[in-house]
CSV table of C-alpha atoms and ligand atoms in Angstrom, one decimal:
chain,number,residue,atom,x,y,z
N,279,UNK,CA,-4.2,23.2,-9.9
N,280,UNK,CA,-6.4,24.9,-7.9
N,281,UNK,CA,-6.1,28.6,-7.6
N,282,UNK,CA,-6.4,30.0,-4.5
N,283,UNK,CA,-6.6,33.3,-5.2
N,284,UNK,CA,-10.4,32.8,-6.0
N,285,UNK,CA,-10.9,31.2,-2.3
N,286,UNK,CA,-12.5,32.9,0.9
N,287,UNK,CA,-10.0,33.7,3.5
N,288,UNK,CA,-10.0,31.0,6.2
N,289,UNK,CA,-12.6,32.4,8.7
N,290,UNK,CA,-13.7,30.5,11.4
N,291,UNK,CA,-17.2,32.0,13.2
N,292,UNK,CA,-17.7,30.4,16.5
N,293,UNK,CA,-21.2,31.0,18.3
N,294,UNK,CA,-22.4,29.7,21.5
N,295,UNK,CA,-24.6,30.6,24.1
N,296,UNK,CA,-22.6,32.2,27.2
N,297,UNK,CA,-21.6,29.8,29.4
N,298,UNK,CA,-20.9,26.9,26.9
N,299,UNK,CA,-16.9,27.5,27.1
N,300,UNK,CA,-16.8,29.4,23.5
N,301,UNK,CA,-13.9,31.9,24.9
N,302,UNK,CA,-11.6,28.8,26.8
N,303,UNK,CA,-12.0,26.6,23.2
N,304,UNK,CA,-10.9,29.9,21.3
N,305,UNK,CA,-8.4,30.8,23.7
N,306,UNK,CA,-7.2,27.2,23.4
N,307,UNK,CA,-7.4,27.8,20.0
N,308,UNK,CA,-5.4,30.9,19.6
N,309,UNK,CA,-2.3,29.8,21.8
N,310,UNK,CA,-2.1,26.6,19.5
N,311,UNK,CA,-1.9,27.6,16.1
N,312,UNK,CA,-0.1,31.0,15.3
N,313,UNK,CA,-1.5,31.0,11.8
N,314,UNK,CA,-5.1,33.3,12.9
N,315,UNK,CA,-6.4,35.4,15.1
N,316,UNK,CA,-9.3,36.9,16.5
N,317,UNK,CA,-11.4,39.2,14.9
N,318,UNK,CA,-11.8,42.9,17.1
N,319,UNK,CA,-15.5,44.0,17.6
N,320,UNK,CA,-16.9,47.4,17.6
N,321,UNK,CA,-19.4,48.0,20.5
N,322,UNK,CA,-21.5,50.2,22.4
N,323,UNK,CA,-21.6,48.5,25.3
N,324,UNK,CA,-19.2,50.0,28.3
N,325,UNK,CA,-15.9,48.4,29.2
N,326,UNK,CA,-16.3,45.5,32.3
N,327,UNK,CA,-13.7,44.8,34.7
N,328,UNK,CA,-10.0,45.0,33.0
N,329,UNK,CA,-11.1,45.9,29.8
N,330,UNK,CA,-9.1,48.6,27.7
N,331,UNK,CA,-10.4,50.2,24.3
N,332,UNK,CA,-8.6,48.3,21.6
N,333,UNK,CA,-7.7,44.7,23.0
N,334,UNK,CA,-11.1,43.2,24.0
N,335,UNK,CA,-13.4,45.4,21.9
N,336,UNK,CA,-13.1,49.0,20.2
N,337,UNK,CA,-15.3,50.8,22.7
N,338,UNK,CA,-17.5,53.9,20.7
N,339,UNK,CA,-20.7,55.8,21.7
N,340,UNK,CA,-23.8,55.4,19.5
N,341,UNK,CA,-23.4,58.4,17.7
N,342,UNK,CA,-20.2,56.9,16.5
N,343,UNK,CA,-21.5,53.3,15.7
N,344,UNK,CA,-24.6,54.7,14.1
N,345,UNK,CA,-22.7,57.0,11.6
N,346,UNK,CA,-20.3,53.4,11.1
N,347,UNK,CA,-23.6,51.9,10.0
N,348,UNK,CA,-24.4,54.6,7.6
N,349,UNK,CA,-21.2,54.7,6.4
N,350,UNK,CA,-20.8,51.4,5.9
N,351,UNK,CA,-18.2,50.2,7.2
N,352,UNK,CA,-19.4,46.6,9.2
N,353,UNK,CA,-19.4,43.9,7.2
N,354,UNK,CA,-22.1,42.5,9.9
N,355,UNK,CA,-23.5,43.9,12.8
N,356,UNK,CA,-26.2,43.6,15.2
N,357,UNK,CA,-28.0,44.7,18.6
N,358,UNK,CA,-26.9,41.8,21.3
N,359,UNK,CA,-28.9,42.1,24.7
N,360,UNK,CA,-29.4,45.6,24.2
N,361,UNK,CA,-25.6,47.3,22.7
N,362,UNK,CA,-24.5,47.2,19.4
N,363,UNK,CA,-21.6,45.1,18.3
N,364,UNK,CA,-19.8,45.3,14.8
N,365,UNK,CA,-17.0,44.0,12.8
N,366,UNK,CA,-15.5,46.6,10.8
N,367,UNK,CA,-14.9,45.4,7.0
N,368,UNK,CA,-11.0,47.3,7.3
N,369,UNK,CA,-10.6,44.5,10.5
N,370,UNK,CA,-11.0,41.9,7.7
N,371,UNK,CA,-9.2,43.2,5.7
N,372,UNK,CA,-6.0,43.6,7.1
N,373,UNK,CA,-5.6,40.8,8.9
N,374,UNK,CA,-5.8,38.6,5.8
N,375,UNK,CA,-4.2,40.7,3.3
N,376,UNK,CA,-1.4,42.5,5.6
N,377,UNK,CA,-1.2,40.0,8.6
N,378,UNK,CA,-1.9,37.6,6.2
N,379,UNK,CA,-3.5,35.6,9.3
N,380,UNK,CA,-7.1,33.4,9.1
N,381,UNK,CA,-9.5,35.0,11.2
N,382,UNK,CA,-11.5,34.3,14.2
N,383,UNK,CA,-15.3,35.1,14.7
N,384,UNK,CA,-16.9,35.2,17.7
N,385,UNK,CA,-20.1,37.1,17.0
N,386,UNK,CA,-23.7,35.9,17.7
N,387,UNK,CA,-25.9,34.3,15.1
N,388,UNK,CA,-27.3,37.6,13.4
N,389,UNK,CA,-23.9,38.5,12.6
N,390,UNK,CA,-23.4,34.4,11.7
N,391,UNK,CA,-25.9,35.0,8.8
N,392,UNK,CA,-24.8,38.2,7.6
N,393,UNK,CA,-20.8,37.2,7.6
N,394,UNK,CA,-21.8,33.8,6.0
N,395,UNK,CA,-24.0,35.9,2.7
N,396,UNK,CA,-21.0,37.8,2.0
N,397,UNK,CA,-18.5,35.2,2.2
N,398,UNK,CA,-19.6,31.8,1.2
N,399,UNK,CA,-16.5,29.7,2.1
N,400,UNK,CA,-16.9,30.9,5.9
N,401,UNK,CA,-17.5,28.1,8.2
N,402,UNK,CA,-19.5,28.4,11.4
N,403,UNK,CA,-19.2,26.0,14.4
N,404,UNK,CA,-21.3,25.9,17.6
N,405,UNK,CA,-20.3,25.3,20.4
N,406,UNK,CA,-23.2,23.8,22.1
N,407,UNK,CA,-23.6,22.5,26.4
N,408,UNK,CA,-24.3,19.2,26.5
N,409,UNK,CA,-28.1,19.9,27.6
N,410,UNK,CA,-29.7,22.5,28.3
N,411,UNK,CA,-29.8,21.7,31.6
N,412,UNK,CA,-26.0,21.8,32.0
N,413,UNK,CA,-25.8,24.8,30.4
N,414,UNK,CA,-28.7,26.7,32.7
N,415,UNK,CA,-26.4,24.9,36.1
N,416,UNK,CA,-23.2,26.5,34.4
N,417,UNK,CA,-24.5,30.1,34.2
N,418,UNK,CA,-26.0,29.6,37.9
N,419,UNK,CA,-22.4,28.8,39.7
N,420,UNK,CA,-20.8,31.5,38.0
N,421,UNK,CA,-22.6,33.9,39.8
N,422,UNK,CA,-21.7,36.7,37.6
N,423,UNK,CA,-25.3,36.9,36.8
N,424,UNK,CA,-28.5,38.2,38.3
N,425,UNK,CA,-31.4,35.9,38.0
N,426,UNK,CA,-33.3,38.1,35.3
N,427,UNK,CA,-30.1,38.0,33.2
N,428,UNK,CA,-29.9,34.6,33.7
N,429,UNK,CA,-33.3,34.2,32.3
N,430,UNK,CA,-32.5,36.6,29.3
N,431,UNK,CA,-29.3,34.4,28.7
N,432,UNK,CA,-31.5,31.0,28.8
N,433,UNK,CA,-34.1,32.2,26.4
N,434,UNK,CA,-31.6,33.5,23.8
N,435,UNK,CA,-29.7,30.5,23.8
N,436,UNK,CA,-32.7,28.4,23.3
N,437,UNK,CA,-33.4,30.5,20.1
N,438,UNK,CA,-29.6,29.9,19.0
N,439,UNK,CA,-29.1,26.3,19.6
N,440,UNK,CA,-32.3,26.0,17.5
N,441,UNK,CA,-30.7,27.9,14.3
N,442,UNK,CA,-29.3,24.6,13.0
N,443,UNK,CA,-29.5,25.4,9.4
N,444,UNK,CA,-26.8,28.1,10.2
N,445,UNK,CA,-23.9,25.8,11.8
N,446,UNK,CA,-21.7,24.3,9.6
N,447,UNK,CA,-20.7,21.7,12.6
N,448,UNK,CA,-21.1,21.3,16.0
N,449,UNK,CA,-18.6,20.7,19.0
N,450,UNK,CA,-20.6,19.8,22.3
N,451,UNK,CA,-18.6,20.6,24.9
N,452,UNK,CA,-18.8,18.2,27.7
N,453,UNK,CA,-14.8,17.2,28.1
N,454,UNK,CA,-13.3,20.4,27.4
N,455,UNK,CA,-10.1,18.4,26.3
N,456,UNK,CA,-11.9,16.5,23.7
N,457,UNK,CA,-13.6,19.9,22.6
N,458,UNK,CA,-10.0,21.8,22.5
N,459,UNK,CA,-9.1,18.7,20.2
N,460,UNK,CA,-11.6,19.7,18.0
N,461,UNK,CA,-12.0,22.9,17.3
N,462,UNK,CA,-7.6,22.6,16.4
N,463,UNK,CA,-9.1,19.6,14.2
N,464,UNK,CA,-11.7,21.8,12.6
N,465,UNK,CA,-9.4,24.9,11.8
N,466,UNK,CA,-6.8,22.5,10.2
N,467,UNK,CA,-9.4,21.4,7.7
N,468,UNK,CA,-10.5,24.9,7.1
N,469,UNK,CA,-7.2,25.3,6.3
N,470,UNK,CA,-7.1,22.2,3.7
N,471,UNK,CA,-10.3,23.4,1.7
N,472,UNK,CA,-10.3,23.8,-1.8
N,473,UNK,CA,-13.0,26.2,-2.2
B,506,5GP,P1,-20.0,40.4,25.5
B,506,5GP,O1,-20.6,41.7,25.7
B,506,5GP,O2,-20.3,39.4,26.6
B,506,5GP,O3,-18.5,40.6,25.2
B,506,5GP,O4,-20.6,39.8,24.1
B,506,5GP,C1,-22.0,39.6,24.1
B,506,5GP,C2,-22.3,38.9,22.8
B,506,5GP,O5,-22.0,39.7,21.6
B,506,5GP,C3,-21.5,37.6,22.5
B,506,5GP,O6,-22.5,36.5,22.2
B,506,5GP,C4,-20.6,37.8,21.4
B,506,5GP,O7,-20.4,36.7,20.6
B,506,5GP,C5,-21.4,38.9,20.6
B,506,5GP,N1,-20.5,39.7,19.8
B,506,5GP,C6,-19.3,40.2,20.1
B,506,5GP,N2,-18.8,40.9,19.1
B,506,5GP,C7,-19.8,40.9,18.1
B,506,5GP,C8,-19.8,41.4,16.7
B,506,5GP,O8,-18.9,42.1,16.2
B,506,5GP,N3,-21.0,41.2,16.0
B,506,5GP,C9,-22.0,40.4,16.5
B,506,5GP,N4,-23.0,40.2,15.8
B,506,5GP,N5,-22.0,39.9,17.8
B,506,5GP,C10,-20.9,40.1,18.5
């Protein structure tokens, strides 16, 4: 038999540039399989639109984060366009061993590699556009962005699509249907691994 006390908890990190649909395939996700949940950040950066301290993110000054750091209590972290982001080790903790839940990355490829040295048994997945070309149209229409971001987004998510050795699989997201289908497929083999 095998014993699954000596297995990682199920954790799923999902990276993706913005605009390649990463949040829709995790809300999809979230709303189809009660069994995880996602992983609350720390960060620096300020609250956007709706945003409330302790749902989307825990929302800290520096000061704070920086004394976190020291006193180590991320089990990753890293500086994403210019704010610090985090996830605390005590977020990991109780949601697999009091909410006894599978847990839900989704943290850029710095914090990938750090999460994945500490807990081999974590898969990553990335959720890729289906050129880059898409991708750069995408972040255009939203509008949400000014041109120099845009540019900052486009460069960054060159260097992350090229970080292939960190991804344990890849979903392109062209049909987002077919992509929802997958990323339920992919947690419910996580879910069946042995080790
Ligand atoms: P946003 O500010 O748009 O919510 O997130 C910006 C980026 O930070 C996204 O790529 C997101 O995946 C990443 N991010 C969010 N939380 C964390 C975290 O705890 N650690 C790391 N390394 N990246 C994070």
């Amino acid at each position: 038999m095998t014993d699954k006390s000596k297995i990682t908890p199920h954790m799923l990190i999902v990276c993706g540039p913005s605009g390649t649909g990463k949040s829709t395939l995790l809300g999809h996700l979230l709303s189809h399989r009660q069994t995880c949940c996602l992983s609350r950040s720390t960060t620096t950066r300020a609250p956007r639109g709706t945003e409330q301290n302790g749902v989307e993110y825990d929302f800290v000054d520096i000061e704070t984060f920086q004394k976190r750091i020291e006193n180590n209590e991320f089990a990753e972290y890293a500086n994403v366009f210019g704010n610090y982001y985090g996830t605390p080790h005590e977020m990991i903790r109780s949601t697999v061993e009091e909410k006894g839940l599978d847990v839900l990355f989704d943290i850029d490829v710095q914090g990938a590699r750090q999460l994945r040295a500490q807990y081999p048994g974590v898969w990553c997945v990335l959720i890729a556009p289906p050129s880059f070309e898409v991708l750069e149209k995408r972040l255009r229409s939203r509008g949400t962005d000014a041109p120099e971001v845009i540019e900052r987004r486009l460069n960054t998510a060159r260097q992350e699509l090229a970080q292939t050795d960190l991804f344990d699989f890849t979903i392109v997201n062209d049909v987002l249907d077919v992509s929802c289908s997958q990323i339920c497929a992919l947690y419910d083999a996580l879910r069946l691994r042995n080790r």
